[in-house]
Tab-separated table of C-alpha atoms in Angstrom:
chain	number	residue	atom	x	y	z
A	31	UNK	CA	111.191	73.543	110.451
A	32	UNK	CA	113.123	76.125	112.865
A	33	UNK	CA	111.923	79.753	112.559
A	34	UNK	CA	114.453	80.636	110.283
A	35	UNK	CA	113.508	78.256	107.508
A	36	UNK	CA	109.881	79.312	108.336
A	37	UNK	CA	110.728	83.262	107.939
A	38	UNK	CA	112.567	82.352	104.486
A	39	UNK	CA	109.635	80.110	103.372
A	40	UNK	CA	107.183	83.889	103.950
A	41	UNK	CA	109.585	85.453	101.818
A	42	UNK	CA	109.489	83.268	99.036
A	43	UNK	CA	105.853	82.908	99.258
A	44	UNK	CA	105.287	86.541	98.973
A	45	UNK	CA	107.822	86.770	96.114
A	46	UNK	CA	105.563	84.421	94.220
A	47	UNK	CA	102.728	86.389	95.328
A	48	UNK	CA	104.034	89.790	93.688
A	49	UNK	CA	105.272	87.609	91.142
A	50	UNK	CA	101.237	86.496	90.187
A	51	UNK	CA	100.284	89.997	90.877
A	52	UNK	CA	102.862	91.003	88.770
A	53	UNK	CA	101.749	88.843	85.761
A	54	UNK	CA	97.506	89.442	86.668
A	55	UNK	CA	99.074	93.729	86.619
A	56	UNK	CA	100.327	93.201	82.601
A	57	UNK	CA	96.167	92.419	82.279
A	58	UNK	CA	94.887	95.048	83.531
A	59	UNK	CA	93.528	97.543	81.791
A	60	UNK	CA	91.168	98.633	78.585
A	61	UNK	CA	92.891	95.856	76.326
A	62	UNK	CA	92.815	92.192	77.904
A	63	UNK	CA	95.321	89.975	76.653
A	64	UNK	CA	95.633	85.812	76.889
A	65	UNK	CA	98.272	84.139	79.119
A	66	UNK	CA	100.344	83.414	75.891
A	67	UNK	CA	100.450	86.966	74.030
A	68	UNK	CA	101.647	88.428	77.843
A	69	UNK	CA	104.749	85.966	77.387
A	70	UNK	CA	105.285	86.358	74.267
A	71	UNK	CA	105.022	90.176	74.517
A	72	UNK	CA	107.571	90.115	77.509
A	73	UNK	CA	110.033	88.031	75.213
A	74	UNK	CA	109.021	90.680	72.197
A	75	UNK	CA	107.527	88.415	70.042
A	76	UNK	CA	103.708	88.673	68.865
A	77	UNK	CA	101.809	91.042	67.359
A	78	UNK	CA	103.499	94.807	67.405
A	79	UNK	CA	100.244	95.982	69.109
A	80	UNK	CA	100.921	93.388	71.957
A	81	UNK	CA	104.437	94.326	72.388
A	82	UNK	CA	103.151	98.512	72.886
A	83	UNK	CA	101.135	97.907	75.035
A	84	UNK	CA	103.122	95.713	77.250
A	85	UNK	CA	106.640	96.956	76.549
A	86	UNK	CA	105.753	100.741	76.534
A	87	UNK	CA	102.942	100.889	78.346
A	88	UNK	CA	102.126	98.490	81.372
A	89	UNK	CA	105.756	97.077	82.037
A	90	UNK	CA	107.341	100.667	82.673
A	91	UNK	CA	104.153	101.426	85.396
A	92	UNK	CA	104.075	97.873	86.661
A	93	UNK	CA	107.927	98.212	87.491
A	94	UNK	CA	107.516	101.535	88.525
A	95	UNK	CA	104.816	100.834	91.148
A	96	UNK	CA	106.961	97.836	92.282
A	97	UNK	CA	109.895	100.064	93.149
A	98	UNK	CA	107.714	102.604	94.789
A	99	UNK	CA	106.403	99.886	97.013
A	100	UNK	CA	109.494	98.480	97.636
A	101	UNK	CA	111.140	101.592	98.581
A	102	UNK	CA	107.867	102.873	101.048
A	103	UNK	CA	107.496	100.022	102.459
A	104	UNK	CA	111.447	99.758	103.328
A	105	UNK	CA	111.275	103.628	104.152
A	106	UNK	CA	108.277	103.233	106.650
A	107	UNK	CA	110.134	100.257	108.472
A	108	UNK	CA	113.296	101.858	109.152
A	109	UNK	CA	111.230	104.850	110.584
A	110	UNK	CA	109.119	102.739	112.673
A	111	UNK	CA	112.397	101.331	114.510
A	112	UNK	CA	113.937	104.584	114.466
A	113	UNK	CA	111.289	106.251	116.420
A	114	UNK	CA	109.856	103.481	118.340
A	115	UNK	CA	106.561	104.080	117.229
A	116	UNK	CA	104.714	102.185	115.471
A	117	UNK	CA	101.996	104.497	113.797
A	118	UNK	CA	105.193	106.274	111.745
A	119	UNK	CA	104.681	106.241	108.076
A	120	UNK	CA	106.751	108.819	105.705
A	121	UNK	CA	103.141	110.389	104.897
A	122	UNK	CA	101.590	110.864	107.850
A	123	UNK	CA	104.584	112.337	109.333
A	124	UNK	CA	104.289	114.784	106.890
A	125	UNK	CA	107.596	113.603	104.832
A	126	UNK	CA	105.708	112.649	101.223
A	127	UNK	CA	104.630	116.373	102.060
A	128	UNK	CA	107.282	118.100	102.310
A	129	UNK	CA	108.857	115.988	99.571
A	130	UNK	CA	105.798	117.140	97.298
A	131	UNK	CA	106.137	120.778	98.101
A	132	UNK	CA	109.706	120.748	97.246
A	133	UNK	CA	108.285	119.071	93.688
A	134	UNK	CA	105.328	121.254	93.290
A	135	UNK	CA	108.440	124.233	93.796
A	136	UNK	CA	110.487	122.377	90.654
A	137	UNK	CA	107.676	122.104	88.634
A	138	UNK	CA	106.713	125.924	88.923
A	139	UNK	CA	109.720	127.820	89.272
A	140	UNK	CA	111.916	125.972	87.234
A	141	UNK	CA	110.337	125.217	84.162
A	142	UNK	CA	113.973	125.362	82.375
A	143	UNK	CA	114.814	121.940	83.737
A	144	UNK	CA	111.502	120.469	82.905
A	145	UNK	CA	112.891	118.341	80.274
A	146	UNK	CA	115.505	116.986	82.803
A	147	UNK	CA	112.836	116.195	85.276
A	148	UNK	CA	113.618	112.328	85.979
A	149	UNK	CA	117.464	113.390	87.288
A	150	UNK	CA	116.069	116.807	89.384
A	151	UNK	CA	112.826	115.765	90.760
A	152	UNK	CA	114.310	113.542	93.197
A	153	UNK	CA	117.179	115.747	94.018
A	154	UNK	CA	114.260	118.456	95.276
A	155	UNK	CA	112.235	116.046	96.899
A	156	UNK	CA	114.593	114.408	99.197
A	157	UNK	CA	115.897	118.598	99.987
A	158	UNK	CA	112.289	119.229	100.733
A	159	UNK	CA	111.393	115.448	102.433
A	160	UNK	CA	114.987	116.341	104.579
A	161	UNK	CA	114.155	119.625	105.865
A	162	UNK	CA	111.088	118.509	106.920
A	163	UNK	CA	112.242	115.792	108.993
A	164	UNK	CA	115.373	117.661	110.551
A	165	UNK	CA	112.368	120.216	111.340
A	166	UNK	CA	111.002	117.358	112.969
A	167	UNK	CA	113.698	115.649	114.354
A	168	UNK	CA	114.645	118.871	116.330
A	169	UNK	CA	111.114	119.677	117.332
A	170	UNK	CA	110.602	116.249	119.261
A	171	UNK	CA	114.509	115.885	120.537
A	172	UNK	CA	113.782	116.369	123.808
A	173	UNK	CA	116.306	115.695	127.222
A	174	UNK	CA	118.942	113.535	125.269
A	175	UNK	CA	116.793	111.404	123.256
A	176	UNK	CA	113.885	111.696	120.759
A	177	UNK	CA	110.374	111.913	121.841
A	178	UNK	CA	108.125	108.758	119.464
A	179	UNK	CA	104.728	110.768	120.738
A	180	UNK	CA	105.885	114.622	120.074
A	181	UNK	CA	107.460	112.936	116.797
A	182	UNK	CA	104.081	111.955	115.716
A	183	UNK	CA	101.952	114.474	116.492
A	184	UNK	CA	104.254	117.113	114.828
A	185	UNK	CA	104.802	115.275	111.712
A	186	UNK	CA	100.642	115.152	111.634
A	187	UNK	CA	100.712	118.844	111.574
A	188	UNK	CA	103.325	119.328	109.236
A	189	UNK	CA	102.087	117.167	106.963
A	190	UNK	CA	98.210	119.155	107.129
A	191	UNK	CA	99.989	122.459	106.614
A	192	UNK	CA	102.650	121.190	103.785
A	193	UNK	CA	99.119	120.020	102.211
A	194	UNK	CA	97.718	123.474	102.136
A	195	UNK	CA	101.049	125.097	100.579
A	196	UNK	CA	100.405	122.546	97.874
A	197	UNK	CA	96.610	123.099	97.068
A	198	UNK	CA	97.665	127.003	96.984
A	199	UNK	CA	100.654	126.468	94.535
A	200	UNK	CA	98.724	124.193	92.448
A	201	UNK	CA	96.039	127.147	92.005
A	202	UNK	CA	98.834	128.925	90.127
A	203	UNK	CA	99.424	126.178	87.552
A	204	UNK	CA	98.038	126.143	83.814
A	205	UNK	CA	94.761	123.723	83.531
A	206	UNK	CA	96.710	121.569	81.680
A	207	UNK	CA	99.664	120.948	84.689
A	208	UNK	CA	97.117	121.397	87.492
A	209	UNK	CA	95.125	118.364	86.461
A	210	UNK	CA	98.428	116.535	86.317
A	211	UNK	CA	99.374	117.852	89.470
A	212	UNK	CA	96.283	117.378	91.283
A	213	UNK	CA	96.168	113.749	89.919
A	214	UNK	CA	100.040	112.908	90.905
A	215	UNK	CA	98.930	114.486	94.513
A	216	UNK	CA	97.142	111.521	95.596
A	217	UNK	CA	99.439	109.088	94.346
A	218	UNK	CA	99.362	107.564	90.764
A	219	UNK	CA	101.522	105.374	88.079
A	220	UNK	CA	99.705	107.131	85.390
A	221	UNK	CA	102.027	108.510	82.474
A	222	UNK	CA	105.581	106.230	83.957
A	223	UNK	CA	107.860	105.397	81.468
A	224	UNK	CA	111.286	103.404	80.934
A	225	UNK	CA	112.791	106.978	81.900
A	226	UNK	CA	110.883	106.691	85.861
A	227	UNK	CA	111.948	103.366	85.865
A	228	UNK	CA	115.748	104.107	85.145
A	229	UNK	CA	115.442	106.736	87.860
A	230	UNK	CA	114.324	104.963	90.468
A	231	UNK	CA	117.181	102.075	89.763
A	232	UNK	CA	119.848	104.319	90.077
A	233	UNK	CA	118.225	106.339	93.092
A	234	UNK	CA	117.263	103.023	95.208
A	235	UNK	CA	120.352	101.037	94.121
A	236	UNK	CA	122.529	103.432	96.201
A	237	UNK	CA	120.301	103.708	99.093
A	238	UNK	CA	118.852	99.751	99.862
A	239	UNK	CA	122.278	98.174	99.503
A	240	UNK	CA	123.459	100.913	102.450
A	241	UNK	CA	120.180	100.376	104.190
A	242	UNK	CA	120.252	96.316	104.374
A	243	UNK	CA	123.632	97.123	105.738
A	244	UNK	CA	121.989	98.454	108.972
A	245	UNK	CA	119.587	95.671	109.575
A	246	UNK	CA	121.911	94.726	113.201
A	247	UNK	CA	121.867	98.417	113.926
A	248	UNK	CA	118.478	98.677	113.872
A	249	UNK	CA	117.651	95.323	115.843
A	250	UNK	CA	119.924	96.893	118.644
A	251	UNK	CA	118.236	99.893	117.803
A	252	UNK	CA	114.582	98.998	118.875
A	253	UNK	CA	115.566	97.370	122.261
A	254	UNK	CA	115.871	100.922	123.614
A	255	UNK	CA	118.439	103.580	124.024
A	256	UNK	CA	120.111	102.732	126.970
A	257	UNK	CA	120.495	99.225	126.212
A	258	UNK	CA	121.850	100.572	122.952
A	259	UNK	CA	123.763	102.775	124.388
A	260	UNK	CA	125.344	99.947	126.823
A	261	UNK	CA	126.034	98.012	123.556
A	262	UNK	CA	128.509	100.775	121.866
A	263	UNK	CA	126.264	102.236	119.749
A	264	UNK	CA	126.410	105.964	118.862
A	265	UNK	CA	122.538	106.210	119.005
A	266	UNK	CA	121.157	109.438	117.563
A	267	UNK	CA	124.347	109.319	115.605
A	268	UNK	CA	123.151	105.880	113.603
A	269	UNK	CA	119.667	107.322	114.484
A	270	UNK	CA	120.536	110.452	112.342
A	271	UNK	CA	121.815	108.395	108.938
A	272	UNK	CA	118.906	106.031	109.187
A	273	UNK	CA	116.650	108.685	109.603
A	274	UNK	CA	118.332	110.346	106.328
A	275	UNK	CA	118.409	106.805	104.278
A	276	UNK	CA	114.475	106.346	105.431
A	277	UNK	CA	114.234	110.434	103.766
A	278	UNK	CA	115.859	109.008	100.538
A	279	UNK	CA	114.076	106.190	99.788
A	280	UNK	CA	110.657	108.070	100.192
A	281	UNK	CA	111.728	111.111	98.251
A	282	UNK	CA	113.133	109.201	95.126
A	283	UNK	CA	109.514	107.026	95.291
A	284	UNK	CA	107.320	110.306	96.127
A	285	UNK	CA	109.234	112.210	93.136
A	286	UNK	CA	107.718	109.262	90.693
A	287	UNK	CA	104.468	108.071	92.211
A	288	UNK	CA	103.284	111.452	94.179
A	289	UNK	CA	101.569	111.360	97.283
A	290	UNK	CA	101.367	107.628	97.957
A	291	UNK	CA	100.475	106.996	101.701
A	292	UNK	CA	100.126	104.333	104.051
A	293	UNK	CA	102.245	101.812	102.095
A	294	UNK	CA	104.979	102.564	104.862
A	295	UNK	CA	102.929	102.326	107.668
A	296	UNK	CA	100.973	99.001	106.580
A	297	UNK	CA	103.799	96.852	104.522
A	298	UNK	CA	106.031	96.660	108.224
A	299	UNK	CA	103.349	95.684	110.321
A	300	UNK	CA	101.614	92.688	108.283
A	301	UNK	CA	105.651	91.977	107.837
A	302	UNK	CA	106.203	92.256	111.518
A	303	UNK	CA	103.433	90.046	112.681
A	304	UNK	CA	104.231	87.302	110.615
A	305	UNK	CA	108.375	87.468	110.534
A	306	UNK	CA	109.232	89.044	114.071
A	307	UNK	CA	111.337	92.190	114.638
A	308	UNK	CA	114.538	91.004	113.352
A	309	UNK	CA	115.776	93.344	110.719
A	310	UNK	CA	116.886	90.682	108.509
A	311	UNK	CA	113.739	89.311	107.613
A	312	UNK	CA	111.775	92.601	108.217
A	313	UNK	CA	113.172	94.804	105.552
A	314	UNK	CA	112.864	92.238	103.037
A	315	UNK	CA	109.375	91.075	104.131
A	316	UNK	CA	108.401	94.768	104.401
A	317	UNK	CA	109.342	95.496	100.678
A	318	UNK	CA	107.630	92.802	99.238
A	319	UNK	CA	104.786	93.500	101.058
A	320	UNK	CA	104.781	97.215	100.160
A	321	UNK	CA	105.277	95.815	96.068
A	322	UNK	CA	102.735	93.707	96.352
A	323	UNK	CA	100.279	96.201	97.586
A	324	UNK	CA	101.443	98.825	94.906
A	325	UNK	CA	100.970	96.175	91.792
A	326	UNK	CA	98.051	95.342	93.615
A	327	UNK	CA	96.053	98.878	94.236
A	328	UNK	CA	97.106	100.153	90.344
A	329	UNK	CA	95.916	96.802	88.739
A	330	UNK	CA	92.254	97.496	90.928
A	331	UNK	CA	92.486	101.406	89.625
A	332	UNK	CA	93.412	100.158	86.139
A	333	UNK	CA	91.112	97.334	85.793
A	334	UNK	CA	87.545	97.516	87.477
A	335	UNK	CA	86.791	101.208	86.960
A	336	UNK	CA	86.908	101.095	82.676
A	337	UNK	CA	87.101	103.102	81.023
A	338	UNK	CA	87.801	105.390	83.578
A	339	UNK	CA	90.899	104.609	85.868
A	340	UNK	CA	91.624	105.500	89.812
A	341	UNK	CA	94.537	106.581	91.103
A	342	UNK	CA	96.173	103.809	93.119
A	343	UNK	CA	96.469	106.144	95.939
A	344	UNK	CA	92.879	106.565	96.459
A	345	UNK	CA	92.682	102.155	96.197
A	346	UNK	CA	95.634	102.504	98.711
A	347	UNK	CA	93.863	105.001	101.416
A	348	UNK	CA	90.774	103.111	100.776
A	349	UNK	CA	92.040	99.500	101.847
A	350	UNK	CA	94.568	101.192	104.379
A	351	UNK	CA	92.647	103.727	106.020
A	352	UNK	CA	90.641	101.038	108.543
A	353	UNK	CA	93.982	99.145	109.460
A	354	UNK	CA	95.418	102.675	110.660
A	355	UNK	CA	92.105	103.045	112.607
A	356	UNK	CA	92.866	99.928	114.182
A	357	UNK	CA	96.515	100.205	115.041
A	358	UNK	CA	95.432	103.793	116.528
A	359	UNK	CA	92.882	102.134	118.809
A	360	UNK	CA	95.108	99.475	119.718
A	361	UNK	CA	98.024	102.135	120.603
A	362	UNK	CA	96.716	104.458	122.609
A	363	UNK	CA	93.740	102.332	124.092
């Protein structure tokens, strides 16, 4: 087998992974259901119950978390290559943050297009997630060329401060919209529906197709601006639109899911140890990783906590927070 065939054969084997994760997800919850009434409920036959509670109830979440994975996990690898570091993740440069703010500003100043929420929440949160990386962009442009460590370290401190703006506007919310807010601030699938699914079709159906079109921009990308350069390309030109289709793909997932972190930073860099740095492979490999992990961390939330359920942001942070530790020791040892 060359390394080609090899690279495919990790794709498909992590499609049927998300696939089985996918299928175990429909499971998962208060009411278990056999093998049979799961296919039969997809087909919408069985029992009326069975077709609820898969139809209207788990298959909505399950495909929403699937797009939000996809789209982080694409998100975080196209802002790993466009900064050259590989620590950057849309939240911990502050991104999801300023995404969120702009959300938390929708949801309590503009109560008038509450019922239009699916088409305008995204709309604010890739305005907010865009200032904040411009902010960013400009703050660690330094002689000609951006700066991977001042890039870091600023989106850290954005993305501290754009949390405190949110705790403070939250205060200001009825009991009823803070506990949803405070809940959709750490990242959760609870309440999707067909309408959050629709959404996020429309939203990441314009942006992947445009950002698989990059993939040999961003392989001439990583091997360094002057060799870039030396090749023809325009680099904080391409830089700049990558930088705004990696800001659209986390917005339109952060609008949904809330503040989902680490799928970014994790998804491309079990993707790039197994598949290599060509973009070909890696964007692919990186969302199916980041789906994967998604289905994965709701159907753990949904399923071994009963009755009570856990956000799949707090399973996320929990599984991802010692990887970061260890790609932050093995940076900057």
């Amino acid at each position: 087998m060359n390394r080609n065939a090899l690279k495919m054969f990790f794709l498909c084997t992590m499609a049927a992974a998300a696939f089985i994760v996918f299928i175990v997800s429909i499971n998962a919850g208060y009411s278990h259901l056999s093998l049979a009434d799961i296919f039969k409920g997809l087909l919408g036959n069985g029992e009326s119950s069975t077709r609820l509670i898969i139809q209207q109830i788990r298959l909505p979440r399950i495909l929403v978390s699937l797009l939000c994975g996809a789209g982080l996990g694409l998100s975080g690898c196209i802002l790993q290559s466009v900064t050259g570091n590989p620590l950057a993740d849309p939240g911990i440069l502050g991104i999801n943050n300023g995404a969120a703010v702009a959300v938390m500003v929708f949801l309590v100043y503009f109560p008038d297009f509450h019922t239009n929420s699916t088409l305008f929440m995204p709309i604010f949160a890739f305005v907010g997630a865009l200032v904040v990386a411009l902010l960013l962009y400009l703050f660690a442009f330094r002689s000609g060329r951006l700066n991977s460590g001042y890039f870091l370290l600023g989106g850290i401190a954005a993305a501290a401060g754009l949390y405190a703006i949110m705790l403070i506007m939250a205060t200001g919310l009825e009991n009823s919209n803070f506990q949803m807010v405070s809940r959709w601030m750490v990242g959760t699938f609870w309440g999707t529906s067909w309408k959050h699914v629709l959404s996020l079709l429309i939203y990441l159906g314009i942006m992947v197709p445009f950002t698989l079109a990059q993939t040999r921009h961003l392989d001439v990308l990583v091997l360094g601006d002057s060799v870039a350069t030396g090749l023809g390309l325009g680099v904080e030109r391409k830089r700049r639109l990558l930088l705004f289709l990696s800001v659209g793909l986390a917005a339109a997932c952060i609008a949904v899911c809330g503040g989902l972190s680490f799928i970014g930073l994790v998804a491309p860099h079990i993707a790039r140890r197994v598949l290599g740095a060509q973009h070909q492979f890696l964007l692919l490999g990186s969302a199916l990783i980041g789906m994967t992990i998604c289905m994965t961390a709701d159907s753990i939330g949904r399923g071994i906590f009963q009755p009570t359920e856990l956000p799949a942001g707090v399973i996320v942070s929990i599984l991802a927070t010692p990887y970061f530790l260890y790609l932050l020791r093995r940076q900057y040892r």
